[in-house]
CSV table of N, CA and C and ligand atoms in Angstrom, one decimal:
chain,number,residue,atom,x,y,z
I,22,MET,N,7.6,101.1,-7.9
I,22,MET,CA,8.3,101.6,-6.8
I,22,MET,C,8.8,103.0,-7.1
I,23,ASN,N,8.5,104.0,-6.2
I,23,ASN,CA,9.0,105.3,-6.5
I,23,ASN,C,10.4,105.5,-6.0
I,24,ASP,N,11.0,106.7,-6.3
I,24,ASP,CA,12.4,106.9,-6.0
I,24,ASP,C,12.7,106.8,-4.5
I,25,LEU,N,11.8,107.3,-3.6
I,25,LEU,CA,12.0,107.2,-2.2
I,25,LEU,C,12.0,105.8,-1.7
I,26,GLU,N,11.1,105.0,-2.2
I,26,GLU,CA,11.1,103.6,-1.8
I,26,GLU,C,12.4,102.9,-2.3
I,27,ALA,N,12.8,103.2,-3.5
I,27,ALA,CA,14.0,102.6,-4.0
I,27,ALA,C,15.2,102.9,-3.2
I,28,LEU,N,15.3,104.2,-2.8
I,28,LEU,CA,16.4,104.7,-2.0
I,28,LEU,C,16.3,104.0,-0.6
I,29,TYR,N,15.1,104.0,-0.1
I,29,TYR,CA,14.9,103.4,1.2
I,29,TYR,C,15.4,101.9,1.3
I,30,ARG,N,15.0,101.2,0.3
I,30,ARG,CA,15.4,99.7,0.2
I,30,ARG,C,16.9,99.6,0.1
I,31,ARG,N,17.5,100.4,-0.7
I,31,ARG,CA,19.0,100.4,-0.9
I,31,ARG,C,19.7,100.7,0.4
I,32,VAL,N,19.2,101.8,1.1
I,32,VAL,CA,19.9,102.4,2.3
I,32,VAL,C,19.7,101.4,3.4
I,33,ILE,N,18.5,100.9,3.6
I,33,ILE,CA,18.3,100.0,4.8
I,33,ILE,C,19.1,98.7,4.6
I,34,LEU,N,19.1,98.2,3.4
I,34,LEU,CA,19.8,97.0,3.1
I,34,LEU,C,21.3,97.2,3.3
I,35,ASP,N,21.8,98.3,2.8
I,35,ASP,CA,23.3,98.6,3.0
I,35,ASP,C,23.7,98.7,4.4
I,36,HIS,N,22.9,99.5,5.2
I,36,HIS,CA,23.3,99.8,6.6
I,36,HIS,C,23.1,98.6,7.5
I,37,ASN,N,22.1,97.8,7.1
I,37,ASN,CA,21.9,96.6,7.9
I,37,ASN,C,22.9,95.5,7.6
I,38,ARG,N,23.4,95.5,6.4
I,38,ARG,CA,24.5,94.5,6.1
I,38,ARG,C,25.8,94.9,6.6
I,39,ALA,N,26.1,96.2,6.7
I,39,ALA,CA,27.4,96.7,7.1
I,39,ALA,C,27.1,97.9,8.0
I,40,PRO,N,26.6,97.7,9.3
I,40,PRO,CA,26.3,98.8,10.1
I,40,PRO,C,27.6,99.6,10.5
I,41,ARG,N,27.5,101.0,10.4
I,41,ARG,CA,28.6,101.8,10.8
I,41,ARG,C,28.6,102.1,12.3
I,42,ASN,N,29.7,102.1,12.9
I,42,ASN,CA,29.9,102.5,14.3
I,42,ASN,C,29.1,101.5,15.2
I,43,PHE,N,29.0,100.2,14.7
I,43,PHE,CA,28.4,99.2,15.5
I,43,PHE,C,29.5,98.5,16.3
I,44,ARG,N,29.8,99.1,17.5
I,44,ARG,CA,30.9,98.6,18.3
I,44,ARG,C,30.7,99.1,19.8
I,45,ARG,N,31.4,98.4,20.6
I,45,ARG,CA,31.5,98.9,22.0
I,45,ARG,C,32.5,100.0,22.1
I,46,MET,N,32.1,101.1,22.8
I,46,MET,CA,33.0,102.2,22.9
I,46,MET,C,33.8,102.2,24.2
I,47,ASP,N,35.1,102.5,24.0
I,47,ASP,CA,36.0,102.6,25.2
I,47,ASP,C,35.8,103.9,25.8
I,48,GLU,N,35.6,103.9,27.1
I,48,GLU,CA,35.4,105.1,27.9
I,48,GLU,C,34.5,106.1,27.4
I,49,PRO,N,33.2,105.7,27.2
I,49,PRO,CA,32.2,106.7,26.7
I,49,PRO,C,31.9,107.7,27.8
I,50,CYS,N,31.4,108.9,27.4
I,50,CYS,CA,31.0,109.9,28.3
I,50,CYS,C,29.6,109.5,28.9
I,51,SER,N,28.8,108.9,28.0
I,51,SER,CA,27.4,108.7,28.3
I,51,SER,C,26.8,107.6,27.4
I,52,CYS,N,26.0,106.7,28.0
I,52,CYS,CA,25.4,105.6,27.2
I,52,CYS,C,23.9,105.5,27.7
I,53,THR,N,23.0,105.3,26.8
I,53,THR,CA,21.6,105.0,27.1
I,53,THR,C,21.1,103.8,26.3
I,54,ASP,N,20.4,103.0,27.1
I,54,ASP,CA,19.8,101.8,26.4
I,54,ASP,C,18.4,102.2,26.0
I,55,GLY,N,18.0,101.6,24.8
I,55,GLY,CA,16.6,101.8,24.4
I,55,GLY,C,15.9,100.5,24.0
I,56,ASP,N,14.6,100.5,24.2
I,56,ASP,CA,13.9,99.2,24.1
I,56,ASP,C,12.6,99.5,23.3
I,57,ASN,N,12.4,98.8,22.2
I,57,ASN,CA,11.1,98.9,21.5
I,57,ASN,C,10.4,97.5,21.7
I,58,PRO,N,9.6,97.4,22.7
I,58,PRO,CA,9.0,96.1,23.0
I,58,PRO,C,8.0,95.6,21.9
I,59,LEU,N,7.5,96.5,21.1
I,59,LEU,CA,6.6,96.1,20.1
I,59,LEU,C,7.2,95.2,19.0
I,60,CYS,N,8.5,95.5,18.8
I,60,CYS,CA,9.3,94.8,17.7
I,60,CYS,C,10.3,93.9,18.3
I,61,GLY,N,10.8,94.2,19.6
I,61,GLY,CA,11.8,93.4,20.2
I,61,GLY,C,13.2,94.0,19.9
I,62,ASP,N,13.2,95.3,19.5
I,62,ASP,CA,14.5,95.9,19.2
I,62,ASP,C,15.1,96.4,20.5
I,63,ARG,N,16.4,96.2,20.7
I,63,ARG,CA,17.1,96.8,21.8
I,63,ARG,C,18.4,97.4,21.3
I,64,VAL,N,18.7,98.6,21.8
I,64,VAL,CA,19.9,99.3,21.3
I,64,VAL,C,20.6,100.0,22.5
I,65,ARG,N,21.9,100.1,22.4
I,65,ARG,CA,22.6,100.9,23.4
I,65,ARG,C,23.4,101.9,22.6
I,66,VAL,N,23.2,103.2,22.8
I,66,VAL,CA,23.8,104.3,22.1
I,66,VAL,C,24.8,104.9,23.1
I,67,CYS,N,26.1,105.1,22.7
I,67,CYS,CA,27.1,105.7,23.5
I,67,CYS,C,27.7,106.9,22.8
I,68,VAL,N,28.0,107.9,23.5
I,68,VAL,CA,28.7,109.1,22.9
I,68,VAL,C,29.9,109.5,23.8
I,69,LYS,N,30.8,110.0,23.1
I,69,LYS,CA,32.0,110.6,23.7
I,69,LYS,C,32.0,112.1,23.3
I,70,MET,N,32.0,113.0,24.3
I,70,MET,CA,31.9,114.4,24.0
I,70,MET,C,33.3,115.0,24.2
I,71,ASP,N,33.5,116.1,23.4
I,71,ASP,CA,34.7,116.9,23.5
I,71,ASP,C,34.3,118.3,23.3
I,72,ASN,N,34.2,119.1,24.4
I,72,ASN,CA,34.0,120.5,24.3
I,72,ASN,C,32.7,120.9,23.5
I,73,GLY,N,31.6,120.1,23.9
I,73,GLY,CA,30.3,120.4,23.3
I,73,GLY,C,30.0,119.7,22.0
I,74,HIS,N,31.0,119.0,21.5
I,74,HIS,CA,30.9,118.3,20.2
I,74,HIS,C,31.0,116.8,20.5
I,75,ILE,N,30.3,116.1,19.5
I,75,ILE,CA,30.3,114.6,19.6
I,75,ILE,C,31.5,114.0,19.0
I,76,ALA,N,32.6,113.7,19.8
I,76,ALA,CA,33.8,113.2,19.2
I,76,ALA,C,33.6,111.8,18.7
I,77,ASP,N,32.7,111.1,19.3
I,77,ASP,CA,32.4,109.7,18.8
I,77,ASP,C,31.0,109.3,19.2
I,78,ALA,N,30.4,108.6,18.3
I,78,ALA,CA,29.0,108.0,18.6
I,78,ALA,C,29.1,106.6,18.1
I,79,ALA,N,28.6,105.7,18.9
I,79,ALA,CA,28.6,104.3,18.5
I,79,ALA,C,27.4,103.6,19.1
I,80,PHE,N,27.0,102.4,18.6
I,80,PHE,CA,25.9,101.7,19.2
I,80,PHE,C,26.1,100.2,19.1
I,81,GLU,N,25.4,99.5,20.0
I,81,GLU,CA,25.3,98.1,19.9
I,81,GLU,C,23.8,97.8,19.9
I,82,ALA,N,23.4,96.8,19.2
I,82,ALA,CA,22.0,96.6,19.0
I,82,ALA,C,21.6,95.1,18.7
I,83,ARG,N,20.4,94.8,19.0
I,83,ARG,CA,19.9,93.5,18.5
I,83,ARG,C,18.5,93.9,18.1
I,84,GLY,N,18.2,93.8,16.8
I,84,GLY,CA,16.9,94.2,16.4
I,84,GLY,C,16.7,94.0,14.9
I,85,CYS,N,15.6,94.6,14.4
I,85,CYS,CA,15.2,94.5,13.0
I,85,CYS,C,16.1,95.4,12.2
I,86,ALA,N,16.0,95.1,10.9
I,86,ALA,CA,16.8,95.9,9.9
I,86,ALA,C,16.6,97.4,10.0
I,87,ILE,N,15.4,97.8,10.2
I,87,ILE,CA,15.1,99.2,10.3
I,87,ILE,C,15.8,99.9,11.5
I,88,SER,N,15.7,99.2,12.6
I,88,SER,CA,16.3,99.8,13.8
I,88,SER,C,17.9,99.9,13.7
I,89,ILE,N,18.4,98.8,13.1
I,89,ILE,CA,19.9,98.8,12.9
I,89,ILE,C,20.3,99.9,11.9
I,90,ALA,N,19.6,99.9,10.8
I,90,ALA,CA,20.0,100.9,9.8
I,90,ALA,C,19.8,102.3,10.3
I,91,SER,N,18.8,102.6,11.0
I,91,SER,CA,18.5,103.9,11.6
I,91,SER,C,19.6,104.3,12.5
I,92,ALA,N,20.1,103.4,13.4
I,92,ALA,CA,21.1,103.7,14.3
I,92,ALA,C,22.5,103.9,13.6
I,93,SER,N,22.7,103.1,12.6
I,93,SER,CA,23.9,103.2,11.8
I,93,SER,C,24.0,104.6,11.1
I,94,MET,N,22.9,105.0,10.5
I,94,MET,CA,22.9,106.3,9.8
I,94,MET,C,23.0,107.4,10.8
I,95,MET,N,22.3,107.2,11.9
I,95,MET,CA,22.3,108.2,13.0
I,95,MET,C,23.8,108.5,13.5
I,96,THR,N,24.5,107.5,13.8
I,96,THR,CA,25.9,107.7,14.3
I,96,THR,C,26.7,108.4,13.3
I,97,GLU,N,26.5,108.0,12.0
I,97,GLU,CA,27.3,108.7,10.9
I,97,GLU,C,26.9,110.2,10.9
I,98,ALA,N,25.6,110.5,11.0
I,98,ALA,CA,25.2,111.8,10.9
I,98,ALA,C,25.6,112.8,12.0
I,99,VAL,N,25.8,112.2,13.2
I,99,VAL,CA,26.1,113.1,14.3
I,99,VAL,C,27.5,113.1,14.8
I,100,ARG,N,28.4,112.2,14.3
I,100,ARG,CA,29.8,112.2,14.7
I,100,ARG,C,30.4,113.5,14.2
I,101,GLY,N,31.1,114.2,15.2
I,101,GLY,CA,31.8,115.5,14.8
I,101,GLY,C,30.9,116.7,14.9
I,102,GLN,N,29.6,116.5,15.2
I,102,GLN,CA,28.6,117.6,15.2
I,102,GLN,C,28.4,118.0,16.7
I,103,SER,N,27.8,119.2,16.8
I,103,SER,CA,27.5,119.7,18.2
I,103,SER,C,26.3,118.9,18.8
I,104,LYS,N,26.3,119.0,20.1
I,104,LYS,CA,25.2,118.4,20.8
I,104,LYS,C,23.9,119.0,20.3
I,105,ARG,N,23.9,120.3,20.2
I,105,ARG,CA,22.7,121.0,19.8
I,105,ARG,C,22.2,120.5,18.4
I,106,PHE,N,23.1,120.4,17.5
I,106,PHE,CA,22.8,119.9,16.1
I,106,PHE,C,22.2,118.5,16.2
I,107,ALA,N,22.8,117.6,17.0
I,107,ALA,CA,22.3,116.2,17.1
I,107,ALA,C,20.9,116.2,17.7
I,108,ILE,N,20.6,117.0,18.7
I,108,ILE,CA,19.3,117.0,19.3
I,108,ILE,C,18.2,117.6,18.3
I,109,GLU,N,18.6,118.6,17.6
I,109,GLU,CA,17.7,119.2,16.6
I,109,GLU,C,17.5,118.2,15.5
I,110,LEU,N,18.5,117.4,15.1
I,110,LEU,CA,18.3,116.4,14.1
I,110,LEU,C,17.4,115.3,14.5
I,111,ALA,N,17.5,114.9,15.8
I,111,ALA,CA,16.7,113.9,16.4
I,111,ALA,C,15.2,114.3,16.3
I,112,THR,N,15.0,115.6,16.7
I,112,THR,CA,13.6,116.2,16.6
I,112,THR,C,13.1,116.2,15.2
I,113,ALA,N,14.0,116.5,14.3
I,113,ALA,CA,13.6,116.6,12.8
I,113,ALA,C,13.2,115.2,12.3
I,114,VAL,N,14.0,114.2,12.7
I,114,VAL,CA,13.7,112.8,12.3
I,114,VAL,C,12.3,112.4,12.9
I,115,ARG,N,12.1,112.8,14.1
I,115,ARG,CA,10.8,112.4,14.7
I,115,ARG,C,9.6,113.1,14.0
I,116,GLU,N,9.8,114.3,13.6
I,116,GLU,CA,8.8,115.1,12.9
I,116,GLU,C,8.6,114.5,11.5
I,117,MET,N,9.7,114.1,10.9
I,117,MET,CA,9.6,113.5,9.5
I,117,MET,C,8.8,112.2,9.6
I,118,LEU,N,9.2,111.4,10.6
I,118,LEU,CA,8.5,110.1,10.7
I,118,LEU,C,7.1,110.2,11.1
I,119,GLY,N,6.8,111.3,11.8
I,119,GLY,CA,5.4,111.6,12.2
I,119,GLY,C,4.6,112.3,11.1
I,120,GLY,N,5.3,112.6,10.0
I,120,GLY,CA,4.6,113.2,8.9
I,120,GLY,C,4.4,114.7,8.9
I,121,THR,N,5.0,115.4,9.9
I,121,THR,CA,4.8,116.8,10.0
I,121,THR,C,6.0,117.6,9.3
I,122,ARG,N,7.0,116.9,8.8
I,122,ARG,CA,8.1,117.5,8.1
I,122,ARG,C,8.4,116.6,6.9
I,123,PRO,N,8.4,117.3,5.7
I,123,PRO,CA,8.5,116.5,4.5
I,123,PRO,C,9.9,115.7,4.3
I,124,ALA,N,11.0,116.4,4.5
I,124,ALA,CA,12.2,115.7,4.3
I,124,ALA,C,13.3,116.4,5.0
I,125,ILE,N,14.4,115.7,5.3
I,125,ILE,CA,15.5,116.3,6.0
I,125,ILE,C,16.8,116.0,5.3
I,126,GLU,N,17.9,116.7,5.6
I,126,GLU,CA,19.2,116.3,5.1
I,126,GLU,C,19.9,115.5,6.2
I,127,PRO,N,20.9,114.7,5.9
I,127,PRO,CA,21.3,114.3,4.5
I,127,PRO,C,20.3,113.4,3.8
I,128,ALA,N,20.4,113.2,2.5
I,128,ALA,CA,19.4,112.4,1.8
I,128,ALA,C,19.2,111.0,2.2
I,129,GLU,N,20.3,110.4,2.8
I,129,GLU,CA,20.2,109.0,3.2
I,129,GLU,C,19.1,109.0,4.4
I,130,LEU,N,19.2,110.0,5.3
I,130,LEU,CA,18.3,110.0,6.4
I,130,LEU,C,16.8,110.3,5.9
I,131,ALA,N,16.7,111.0,4.8
I,131,ALA,CA,15.4,111.3,4.2
I,131,ALA,C,14.7,110.0,3.8
I,132,ALA,N,15.6,109.0,3.4
I,132,ALA,CA,15.0,107.8,3.0
I,132,ALA,C,14.2,107.1,4.1
I,133,LEU,N,14.5,107.4,5.3
I,133,LEU,CA,13.7,106.8,6.4
I,133,LEU,C,12.3,107.2,6.4
I,134,ALA,N,12.0,108.3,5.7
I,134,ALA,CA,10.6,108.8,5.6
I,134,ALA,C,9.7,107.7,5.0
I,135,ALA,N,10.3,106.8,4.2
I,135,ALA,CA,9.5,105.7,3.6
I,135,ALA,C,8.9,104.8,4.6
I,136,VAL,N,9.5,104.8,5.8
I,136,VAL,CA,8.9,104.0,6.9
I,136,VAL,C,7.5,104.4,7.3
I,137,ARG,N,7.1,105.6,6.9
I,137,ARG,CA,5.8,106.1,7.2
I,137,ARG,C,4.7,105.2,6.5
I,138,GLN,N,5.1,104.5,5.5
I,138,GLN,CA,4.2,103.6,4.8
I,138,GLN,C,3.9,102.3,5.7
I,139,PHE,N,4.8,102.1,6.7
I,139,PHE,CA,4.6,100.9,7.6
I,139,PHE,C,4.6,101.5,9.0
I,140,PRO,N,3.4,101.9,9.4
I,140,PRO,CA,3.3,102.6,10.7
I,140,PRO,C,3.9,101.8,11.9
I,141,SER,N,3.8,100.5,11.8
I,141,SER,CA,4.2,99.7,13.0
I,141,SER,C,5.7,99.8,13.1
I,142,ARG,N,6.4,100.2,12.0
I,142,ARG,CA,7.9,100.2,12.0
I,142,ARG,C,8.5,101.6,12.4
I,143,ILE,N,7.6,102.6,12.6
I,143,ILE,CA,8.1,104.0,12.8
I,143,ILE,C,8.9,104.0,14.1
I,144,LYS,N,8.4,103.2,15.1
I,144,LYS,CA,9.1,103.2,16.4
I,144,LYS,C,10.5,102.5,16.3
I,145,CYS,N,10.6,101.5,15.3
I,145,CYS,CA,11.9,100.9,15.1
I,145,CYS,C,12.9,101.9,14.6
I,146,ALA,N,12.5,102.8,13.7
I,146,ALA,CA,13.4,103.8,13.2
I,146,ALA,C,13.7,104.9,14.2
I,147,MET,N,12.7,105.2,15.1
I,147,MET,CA,12.9,106.2,16.1
I,147,MET,C,13.7,105.8,17.3
I,148,LEU,N,13.7,104.6,17.6
I,148,LEU,CA,14.3,104.1,18.9
I,148,LEU,C,15.8,104.6,19.1
I,149,PRO,N,16.7,104.4,18.1
I,149,PRO,CA,18.0,104.9,18.4
I,149,PRO,C,18.1,106.4,18.6
I,150,TRP,N,17.3,107.1,18.0
I,150,TRP,CA,17.3,108.6,18.2
I,150,TRP,C,16.8,109.0,19.6
I,151,GLN,N,15.9,108.3,20.1
I,151,GLN,CA,15.4,108.5,21.5
I,151,GLN,C,16.6,108.2,22.5
I,152,ALA,N,17.3,107.1,22.2
I,152,ALA,CA,18.4,106.8,23.1
I,152,ALA,C,19.5,107.8,22.9
I,153,LEU,N,19.8,108.3,21.7
I,153,LEU,CA,20.8,109.3,21.5
I,153,LEU,C,20.5,110.5,22.3
I,154,ALA,N,19.3,111.0,22.2
I,154,ALA,CA,18.9,112.3,22.8
I,154,ALA,C,19.1,112.1,24.3
I,155,ALA,N,18.7,111.0,24.9
I,155,ALA,CA,18.8,110.8,26.3
I,155,ALA,C,20.3,110.7,26.7
I,156,ALA,N,21.1,110.1,25.9
I,156,ALA,CA,22.6,110.0,26.2
I,156,ALA,C,23.2,111.4,26.1
I,157,LEU,N,22.8,112.2,25.2
I,157,LEU,CA,23.3,113.5,25.1
I,157,LEU,C,22.9,114.4,26.2
I,158,GLU,N,21.8,114.1,26.8
I,158,GLU,CA,21.3,114.9,27.9
I,158,GLU,C,21.7,114.3,29.2
I,159,GLY,N,22.6,113.3,29.2
I,159,GLY,CA,23.1,112.7,30.4
I,159,GLY,C,22.1,111.8,31.1
I,160,ARG,N,21.0,111.4,30.5
I,160,ARG,CA,20.1,110.5,31.1
I,160,ARG,C,20.4,109.1,30.8
I,161,SER,N,20.9,108.4,31.8
I,161,SER,CA,21.4,107.0,31.5
I,161,SER,C,20.3,106.0,31.7
I,162,ALA,N,19.1,106.4,32.3
I,162,ALA,CA,18.0,105.5,32.5
I,162,ALA,C,17.5,105.0,31.1
I,163,ALA,N,17.2,103.8,31.0
I,163,ALA,CA,16.8,103.2,29.7
I,163,ALA,C,15.5,103.9,29.2
I,164,VAL,N,15.4,104.1,27.9
I,164,VAL,CA,14.2,104.7,27.3
I,164,VAL,C,13.5,103.6,26.6
I,165,THR,N,12.2,103.8,26.4
I,165,THR,CA,11.4,102.9,25.7
I,165,THR,C,10.5,103.6,24.7
I,166,THR,N,10.2,103.0,23.6
I,166,THR,CA,9.3,103.7,22.6
I,166,THR,C,7.9,103.8,23.1
I,167,GLU,N,7.6,103.1,24.2
I,167,GLU,CA,6.3,103.2,24.8
I,167,GLU,C,6.2,104.2,25.9
I,168,ASP,N,7.3,104.9,26.1
I,168,ASP,CA,7.3,106.0,27.1
I,168,ASP,C,6.9,107.2,26.3
I,169,ASP,N,5.8,107.8,26.7
I,169,ASP,CA,5.3,109.0,25.9
I,169,ASP,C,5.7,110.3,26.6
I,170,ARG,N,6.6,110.3,27.5
I,170,ARG,CA,7.2,111.5,28.0
I,170,ARG,C,7.9,112.1,26.8
I,171,PRO,N,7.9,113.4,26.7
I,171,PRO,CA,8.6,114.0,25.6
I,171,PRO,C,10.1,113.9,25.9
I,172,THR,N,10.9,113.3,25.1
I,172,THR,CA,12.3,113.0,25.3
I,172,THR,C,13.2,113.8,24.4
I,173,LEU,N,12.6,114.4,23.4
I,173,LEU,CA,13.5,115.1,22.4
I,173,LEU,C,13.4,116.6,22.3
I,174,ASN,N,12.4,117.1,23.1
I,174,ASN,CA,12.2,118.6,23.0
I,174,ASN,C,13.1,119.4,23.9
I,175,ARG,N,13.6,118.7,24.9
I,175,ARG,CA,14.5,119.5,25.8
I,175,ARG,C,15.9,119.7,25.2
I,176,THR,N,16.5,120.8,25.6
I,176,THR,CA,17.8,121.0,25.2
I,176,THR,C,18.7,121.2,26.4
T,219,ZN,ZN1,12.0,96.9,14.8
């Protein structure tokens, strides 16, 4: 097992056992549901905005360990950040999972790159980020990993 795989296993296990920001949000500004029918993952991502910044980000989900862990890490990474930063990070994660970007910060998120070894699980990792991008753009219609409209490139 290489270092990335070891980190991946530890991070996925940790976030799946104790997901961060896994809760219903009071008075969110925007929420978007996401669905990954290939795995059965379902997620709802909610954000509360304050002057262009993400004052709070939370999620509720029913799904596999990878989708839960990805959502947990995502909410930690974007809370307190600007909308622009979060959308750029979502794009970076997609590029990393797609293999066109080697690694991203923070290191915990970089561990998600190990998912590339399991192509069927890439959509599990990507699902919460799709829902986040839609929520940030005020699109409340549910997103699905099978929807190939570009959802992360718009700002
Ligand atoms: Zn899954």
